[in-house]
Short mmCIF file of C-alpha atoms in Angstrom, two decimals:
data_model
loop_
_atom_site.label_atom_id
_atom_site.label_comp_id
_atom_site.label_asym_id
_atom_site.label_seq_id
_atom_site.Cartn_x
_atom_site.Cartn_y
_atom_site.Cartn_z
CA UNK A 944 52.27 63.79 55.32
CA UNK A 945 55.51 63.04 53.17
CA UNK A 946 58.03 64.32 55.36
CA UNK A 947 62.44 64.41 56.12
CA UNK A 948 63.64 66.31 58.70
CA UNK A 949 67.24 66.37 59.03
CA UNK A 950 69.38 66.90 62.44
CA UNK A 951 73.07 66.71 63.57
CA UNK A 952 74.46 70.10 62.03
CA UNK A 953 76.29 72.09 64.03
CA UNK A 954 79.61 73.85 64.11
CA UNK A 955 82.87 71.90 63.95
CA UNK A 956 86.38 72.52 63.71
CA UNK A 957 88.68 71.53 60.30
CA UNK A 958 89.67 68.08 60.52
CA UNK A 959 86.64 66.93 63.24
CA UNK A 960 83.53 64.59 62.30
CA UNK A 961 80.05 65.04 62.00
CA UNK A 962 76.90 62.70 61.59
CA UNK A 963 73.91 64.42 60.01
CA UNK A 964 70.82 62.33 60.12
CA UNK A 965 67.21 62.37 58.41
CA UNK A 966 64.12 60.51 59.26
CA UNK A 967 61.24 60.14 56.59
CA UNK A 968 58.08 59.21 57.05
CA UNK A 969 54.32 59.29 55.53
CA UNK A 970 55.80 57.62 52.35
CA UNK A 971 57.60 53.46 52.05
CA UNK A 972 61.09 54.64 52.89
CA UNK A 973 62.79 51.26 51.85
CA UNK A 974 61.47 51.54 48.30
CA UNK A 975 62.99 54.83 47.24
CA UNK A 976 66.92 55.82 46.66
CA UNK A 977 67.97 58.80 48.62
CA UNK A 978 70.32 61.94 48.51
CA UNK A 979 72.30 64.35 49.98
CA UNK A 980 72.63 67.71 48.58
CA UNK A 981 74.52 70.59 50.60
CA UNK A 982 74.50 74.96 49.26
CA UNK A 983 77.32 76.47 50.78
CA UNK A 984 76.38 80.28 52.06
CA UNK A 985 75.42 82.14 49.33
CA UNK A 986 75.87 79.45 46.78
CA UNK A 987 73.95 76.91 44.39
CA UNK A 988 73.30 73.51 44.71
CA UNK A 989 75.69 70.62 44.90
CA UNK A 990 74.63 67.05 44.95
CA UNK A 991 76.88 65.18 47.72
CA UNK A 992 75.57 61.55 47.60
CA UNK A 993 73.31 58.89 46.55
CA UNK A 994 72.37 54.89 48.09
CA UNK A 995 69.69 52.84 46.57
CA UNK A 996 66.87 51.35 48.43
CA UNK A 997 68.83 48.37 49.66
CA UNK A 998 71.87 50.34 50.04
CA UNK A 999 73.51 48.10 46.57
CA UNK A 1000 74.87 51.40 45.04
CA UNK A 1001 76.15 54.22 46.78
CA UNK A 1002 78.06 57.28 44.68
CA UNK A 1003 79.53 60.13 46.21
CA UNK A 1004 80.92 63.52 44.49
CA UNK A 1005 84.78 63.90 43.88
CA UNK A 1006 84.69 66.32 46.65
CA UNK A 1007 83.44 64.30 49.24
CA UNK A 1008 84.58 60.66 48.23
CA UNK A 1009 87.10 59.19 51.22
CA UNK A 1010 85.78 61.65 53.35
CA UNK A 1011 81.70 61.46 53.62
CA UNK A 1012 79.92 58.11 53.69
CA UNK A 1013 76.28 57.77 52.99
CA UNK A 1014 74.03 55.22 55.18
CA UNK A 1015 70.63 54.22 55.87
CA UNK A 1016 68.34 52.14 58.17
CA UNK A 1017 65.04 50.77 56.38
CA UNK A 1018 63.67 49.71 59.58
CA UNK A 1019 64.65 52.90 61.44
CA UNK A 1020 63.50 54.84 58.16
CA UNK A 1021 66.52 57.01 58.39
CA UNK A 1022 69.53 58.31 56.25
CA UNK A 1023 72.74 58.91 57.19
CA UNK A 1024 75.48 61.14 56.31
CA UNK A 1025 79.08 60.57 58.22
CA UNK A 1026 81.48 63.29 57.18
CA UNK A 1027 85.02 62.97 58.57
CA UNK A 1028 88.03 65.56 57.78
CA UNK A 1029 86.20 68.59 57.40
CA UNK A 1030 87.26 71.50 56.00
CA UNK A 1031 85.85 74.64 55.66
CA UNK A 1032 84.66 74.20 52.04
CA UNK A 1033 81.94 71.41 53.56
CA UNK A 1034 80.29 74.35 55.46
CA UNK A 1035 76.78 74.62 54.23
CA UNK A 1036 73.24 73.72 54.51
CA UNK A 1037 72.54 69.36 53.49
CA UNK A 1038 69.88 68.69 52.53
CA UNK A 1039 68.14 64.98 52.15
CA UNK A 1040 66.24 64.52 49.39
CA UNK A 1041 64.16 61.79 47.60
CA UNK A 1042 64.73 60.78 44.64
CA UNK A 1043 60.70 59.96 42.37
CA UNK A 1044 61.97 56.43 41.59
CA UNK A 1045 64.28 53.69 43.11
CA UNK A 1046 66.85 52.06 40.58
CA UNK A 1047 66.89 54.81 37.92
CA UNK A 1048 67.94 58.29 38.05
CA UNK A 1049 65.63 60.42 38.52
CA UNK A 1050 64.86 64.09 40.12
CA UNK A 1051 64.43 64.69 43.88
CA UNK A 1052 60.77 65.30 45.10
CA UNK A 1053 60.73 65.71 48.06
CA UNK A 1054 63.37 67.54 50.17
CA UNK A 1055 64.06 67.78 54.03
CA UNK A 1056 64.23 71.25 55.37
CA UNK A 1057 68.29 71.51 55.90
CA UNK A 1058 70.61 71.47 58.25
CA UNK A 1059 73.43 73.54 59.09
CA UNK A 1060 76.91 72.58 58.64
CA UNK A 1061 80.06 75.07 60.08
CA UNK A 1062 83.50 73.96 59.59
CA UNK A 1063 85.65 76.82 61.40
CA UNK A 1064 88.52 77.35 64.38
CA UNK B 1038 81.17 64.79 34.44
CA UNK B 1039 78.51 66.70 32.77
CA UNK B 1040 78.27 70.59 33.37
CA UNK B 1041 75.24 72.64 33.26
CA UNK B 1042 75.10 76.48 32.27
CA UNK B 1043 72.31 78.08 32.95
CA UNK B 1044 71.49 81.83 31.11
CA UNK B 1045 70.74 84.34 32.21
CA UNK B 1046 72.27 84.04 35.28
CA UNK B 1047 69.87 87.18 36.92
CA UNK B 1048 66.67 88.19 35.26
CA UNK B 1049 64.19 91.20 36.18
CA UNK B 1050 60.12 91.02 35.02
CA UNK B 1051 56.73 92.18 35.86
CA UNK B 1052 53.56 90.53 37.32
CA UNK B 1053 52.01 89.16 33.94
CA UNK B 1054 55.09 88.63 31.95
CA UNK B 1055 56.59 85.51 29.83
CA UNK B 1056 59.99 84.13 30.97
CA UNK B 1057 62.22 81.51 29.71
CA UNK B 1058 65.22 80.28 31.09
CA UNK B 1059 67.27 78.07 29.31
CA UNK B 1060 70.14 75.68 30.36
CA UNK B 1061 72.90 73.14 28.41
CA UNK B 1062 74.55 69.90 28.87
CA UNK B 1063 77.88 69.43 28.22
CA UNK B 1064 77.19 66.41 26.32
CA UNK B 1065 73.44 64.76 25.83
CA UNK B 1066 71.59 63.99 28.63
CA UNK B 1067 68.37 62.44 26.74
CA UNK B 1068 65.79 64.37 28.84
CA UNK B 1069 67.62 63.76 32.11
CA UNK B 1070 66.80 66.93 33.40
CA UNK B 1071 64.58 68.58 36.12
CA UNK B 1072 64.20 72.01 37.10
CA UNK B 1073 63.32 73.53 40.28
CA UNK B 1074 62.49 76.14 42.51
CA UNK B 1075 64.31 78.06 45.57
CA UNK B 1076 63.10 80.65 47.61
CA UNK B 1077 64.74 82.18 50.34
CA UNK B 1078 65.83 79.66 53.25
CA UNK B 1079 63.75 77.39 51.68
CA UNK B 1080 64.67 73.97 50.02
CA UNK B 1081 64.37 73.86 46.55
CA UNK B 1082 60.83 71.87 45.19
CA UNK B 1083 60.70 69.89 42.08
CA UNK B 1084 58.64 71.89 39.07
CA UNK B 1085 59.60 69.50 36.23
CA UNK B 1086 61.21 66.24 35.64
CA UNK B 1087 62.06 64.08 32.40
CA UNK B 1088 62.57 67.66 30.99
CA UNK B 1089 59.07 68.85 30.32
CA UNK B 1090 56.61 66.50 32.83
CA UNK B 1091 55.05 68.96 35.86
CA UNK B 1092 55.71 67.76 39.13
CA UNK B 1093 51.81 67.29 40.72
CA UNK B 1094 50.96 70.26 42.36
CA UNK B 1095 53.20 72.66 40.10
CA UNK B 1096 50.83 75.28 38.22
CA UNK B 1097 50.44 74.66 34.46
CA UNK B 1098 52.34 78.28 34.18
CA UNK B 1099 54.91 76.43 34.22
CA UNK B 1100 56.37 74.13 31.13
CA UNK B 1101 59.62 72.62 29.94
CA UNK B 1102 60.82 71.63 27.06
CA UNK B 1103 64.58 70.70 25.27
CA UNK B 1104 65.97 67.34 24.14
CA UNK B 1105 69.75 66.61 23.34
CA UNK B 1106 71.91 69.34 25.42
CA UNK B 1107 69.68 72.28 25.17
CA UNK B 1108 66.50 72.39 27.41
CA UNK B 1109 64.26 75.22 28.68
CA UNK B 1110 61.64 76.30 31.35
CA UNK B 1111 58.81 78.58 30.46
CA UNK B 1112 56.79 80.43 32.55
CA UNK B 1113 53.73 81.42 30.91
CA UNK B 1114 52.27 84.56 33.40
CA UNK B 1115 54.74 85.50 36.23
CA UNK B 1116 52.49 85.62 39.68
CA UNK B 1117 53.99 87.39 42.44
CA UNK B 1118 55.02 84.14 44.35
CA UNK B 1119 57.14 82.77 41.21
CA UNK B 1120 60.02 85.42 42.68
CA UNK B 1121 62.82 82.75 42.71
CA UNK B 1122 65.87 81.07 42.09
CA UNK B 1123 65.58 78.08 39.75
CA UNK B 1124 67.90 75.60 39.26
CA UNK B 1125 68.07 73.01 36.59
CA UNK B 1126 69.68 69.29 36.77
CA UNK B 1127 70.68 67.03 35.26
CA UNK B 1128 70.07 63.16 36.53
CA UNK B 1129 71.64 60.96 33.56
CA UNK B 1130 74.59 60.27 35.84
CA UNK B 1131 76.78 60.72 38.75
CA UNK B 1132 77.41 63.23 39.33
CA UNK B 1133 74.32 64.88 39.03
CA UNK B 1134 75.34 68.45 38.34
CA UNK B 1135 73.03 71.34 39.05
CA UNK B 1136 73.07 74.64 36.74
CA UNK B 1137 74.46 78.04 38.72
CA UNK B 1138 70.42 78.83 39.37
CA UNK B 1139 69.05 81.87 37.94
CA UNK B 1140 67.51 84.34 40.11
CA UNK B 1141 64.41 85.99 39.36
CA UNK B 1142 63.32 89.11 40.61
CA UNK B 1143 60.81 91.78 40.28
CA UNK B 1144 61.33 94.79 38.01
#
């Protein structure tokens, strides 16, 4: 089964660090480009971050960039997500997704199931 | 960056009926754009990508269409388990922007 299952969210305080993982399997991990997408309480969704297959090209949103860095492990089959000086806008549910093809855009197909991200004193 | 506005924002229908919701680019986004599906404390799942190809497993109730900055996703015959918020994207470039969602519920 095509699967991502995220882990590492948890409550943190403003200006702390956080490393949210995902592991994939049932699918070639090292052939697709990956995501991170995060929906604050309440809200829509906001695409975070993307990395290419061999990690080549990496693009973050405004409000992450400096802050967040995207990483991944072929041979581990696992993405990464390092987010340093939080603040409470960054709490919210990421989300790893796949993106259909490596080395173009394209739409996420398969998503993990979340993880929980709380930036409060 | 390229914004997406999705309308209606909310939208109330029966069992049976025929609902489109439509979103627009900001600028072109040559059929950059895929739509999905949310349902509570879920994660979204594609429907439709390249603007109007289903996702395999999505019901054919579902269809997209659009081209330039204006695109669109029909369904056909609301079933009880469409009850949703959908989202569209776009995908032509970073950042890829996602439209407010539109949430739709049972009248």
């Amino acid at each position: 089964e095509v699967q991502l299952v995220e882990s590492g969210g948890g409550l943190v305080k403003p200006g702390g660090s956080l490393r949210l993982s995902c592991a994939a399997s049932g699918f070639t991990f090292s052939s697709y480009s990956m995501n991170w997408v995060r929906q604050a309480p309440g809200k829509g969704l906001e695409w975070v971050s993307s990395i290419s297959s061999s990690s080549s090209y990496i693009y973050y949103a405004d409000s992450v960039k400096g802050r967040f860095t995207i990483s991944r492990d072929n041979a581990k089959n696992s993405l990464y997500l390092q987010m340093n000086s939080l603040r409470a806008e960054d709490t919210a549910v990421y989300y790893c997704a796949r993106a259909r093809r490596d080395g173009y855009p394209d739409a996420f197909d398969i998503w993990g199931q979340g993880t929980m991200v709380t930036v409060s004193s | 960056d390229i914004q997406m506005t999705q309308s209606p924002s909310s939208l109330s229908a029966s069992v049976g009926d025929r609902v489109t919701i439509t979103c627009r680019a900001s600028q072109g986004i040559s059929n950059s754009l895929a739509w999905y599906q949310q349902k509570p404390g879920k994660a979204p799942n594609l429907l439709l990508y390249a603007a109007s190809r289903l996702e395999s497993g999505v019901p054919s109730r579902f269809s997209g269409s659009g081209s330039g900055t204006d695109y669109t996703l029909t369904i056909s015959s609301l079933q009880p388990e469409d009850f949703a918020t959908y989202y569209c994207q776009q995908y032509y470039s970073t950042p890829y922007t996602f439209g407010q969602g539109t949430k739709l519920e049972i009248k």
